[in-house]
XYZ file of C-alpha atoms in Angstrom:
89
model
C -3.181 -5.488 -15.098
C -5.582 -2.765 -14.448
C -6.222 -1.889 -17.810
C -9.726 -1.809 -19.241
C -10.476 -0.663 -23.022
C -11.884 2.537 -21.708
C -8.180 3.252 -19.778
C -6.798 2.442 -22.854
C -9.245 4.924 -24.502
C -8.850 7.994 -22.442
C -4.907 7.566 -22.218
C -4.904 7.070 -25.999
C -7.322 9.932 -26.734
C -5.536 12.347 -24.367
C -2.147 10.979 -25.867
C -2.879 12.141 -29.160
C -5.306 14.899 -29.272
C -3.436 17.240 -26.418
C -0.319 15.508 -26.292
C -0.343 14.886 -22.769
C 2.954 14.347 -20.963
C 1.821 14.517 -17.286
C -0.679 12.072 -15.381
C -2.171 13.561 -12.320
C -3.644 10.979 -9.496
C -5.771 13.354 -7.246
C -7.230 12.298 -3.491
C -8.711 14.672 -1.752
C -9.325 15.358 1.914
C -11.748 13.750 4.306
C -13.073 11.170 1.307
C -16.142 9.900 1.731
C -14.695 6.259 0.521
C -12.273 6.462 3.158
C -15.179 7.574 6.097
C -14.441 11.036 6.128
C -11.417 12.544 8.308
C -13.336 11.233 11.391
C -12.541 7.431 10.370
C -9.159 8.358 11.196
C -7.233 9.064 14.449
C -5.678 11.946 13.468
C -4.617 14.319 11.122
C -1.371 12.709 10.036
C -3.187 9.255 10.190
C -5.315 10.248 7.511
C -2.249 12.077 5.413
C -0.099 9.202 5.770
C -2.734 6.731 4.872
C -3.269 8.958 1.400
C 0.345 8.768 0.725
C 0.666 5.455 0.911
C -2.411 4.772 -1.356
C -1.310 7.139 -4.059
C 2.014 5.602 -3.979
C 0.763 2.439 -4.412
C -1.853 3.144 -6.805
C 1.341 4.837 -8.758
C 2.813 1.850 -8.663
C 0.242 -0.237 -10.521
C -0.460 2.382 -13.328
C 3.372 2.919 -13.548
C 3.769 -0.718 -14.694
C 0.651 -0.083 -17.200
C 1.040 3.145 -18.459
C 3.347 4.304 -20.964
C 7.513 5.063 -19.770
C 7.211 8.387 -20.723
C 4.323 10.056 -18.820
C 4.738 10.986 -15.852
C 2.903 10.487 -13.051
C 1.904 13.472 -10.326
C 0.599 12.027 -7.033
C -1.514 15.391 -5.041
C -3.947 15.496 -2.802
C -6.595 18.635 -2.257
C -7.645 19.897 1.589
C -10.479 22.495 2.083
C -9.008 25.396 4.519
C -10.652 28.651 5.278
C -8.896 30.494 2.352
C -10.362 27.946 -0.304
C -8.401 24.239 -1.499
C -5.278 23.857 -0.782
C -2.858 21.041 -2.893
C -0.016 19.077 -1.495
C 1.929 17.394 -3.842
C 3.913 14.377 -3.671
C 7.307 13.485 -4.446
C-alpha cells in the first residue's frame, strides 16, 4: 500500500483531534505536473484526464484508509470571477 508513517500520522492526528469524517483529494487546473492546460488538446482532454486520476487515486486510498471517511474527489479552475470548484461524484 501507499501508506507511509507520516499518512498514518496526519490521518490519525486529524482523526482524533477534529474528528474528521470527510477526506478531500484536490487537483487543480492547468497543473504544472501535468504541463499546464497547454499539454493537453483540449479543454475536456485535460478535465477528463483529472477525473480519471482522482478516481483512481480514490481508489488506492479507499483500500488504505479507514471505511468510514469519506472521500471528496474536486478539482479548482481560475475564471475571471475568482476559483471555481467542480466536484466529483
Amino acid at each position: 500500500g501507499f501508506k507511509t508513517s507520516l499518512v498514518d500520522k496526519i490521518i490519525s492526528v486529524s482523526r482524533n483531534l477534529h474528528n474528521i469524517k470527510k477526506f478531500l483529494l484536490l487537483w487543480h487546473w492547468d497543473c504544472g505536473g501535468y504541463g499546464g492546460s497547454s499539454a493537453f488538446a483540449s479543454a475536456e482532454a485535460e478535465e477528463e484526464q483529472y477525473h480519471k486520476d482522482l478516481r483512481a487515486v480514490r481508489d488506492i486510498l479507499a483500500k488504505e484508509l479507514p471505511d468510514d471517511l469519506e472521500i471528496i474527489m474536486a478539482y479548482s479552475k481560475a475564471t475571471p470571477q475568482g476559483l471555481e470548484y467542480s466536484v466529483l461524484e
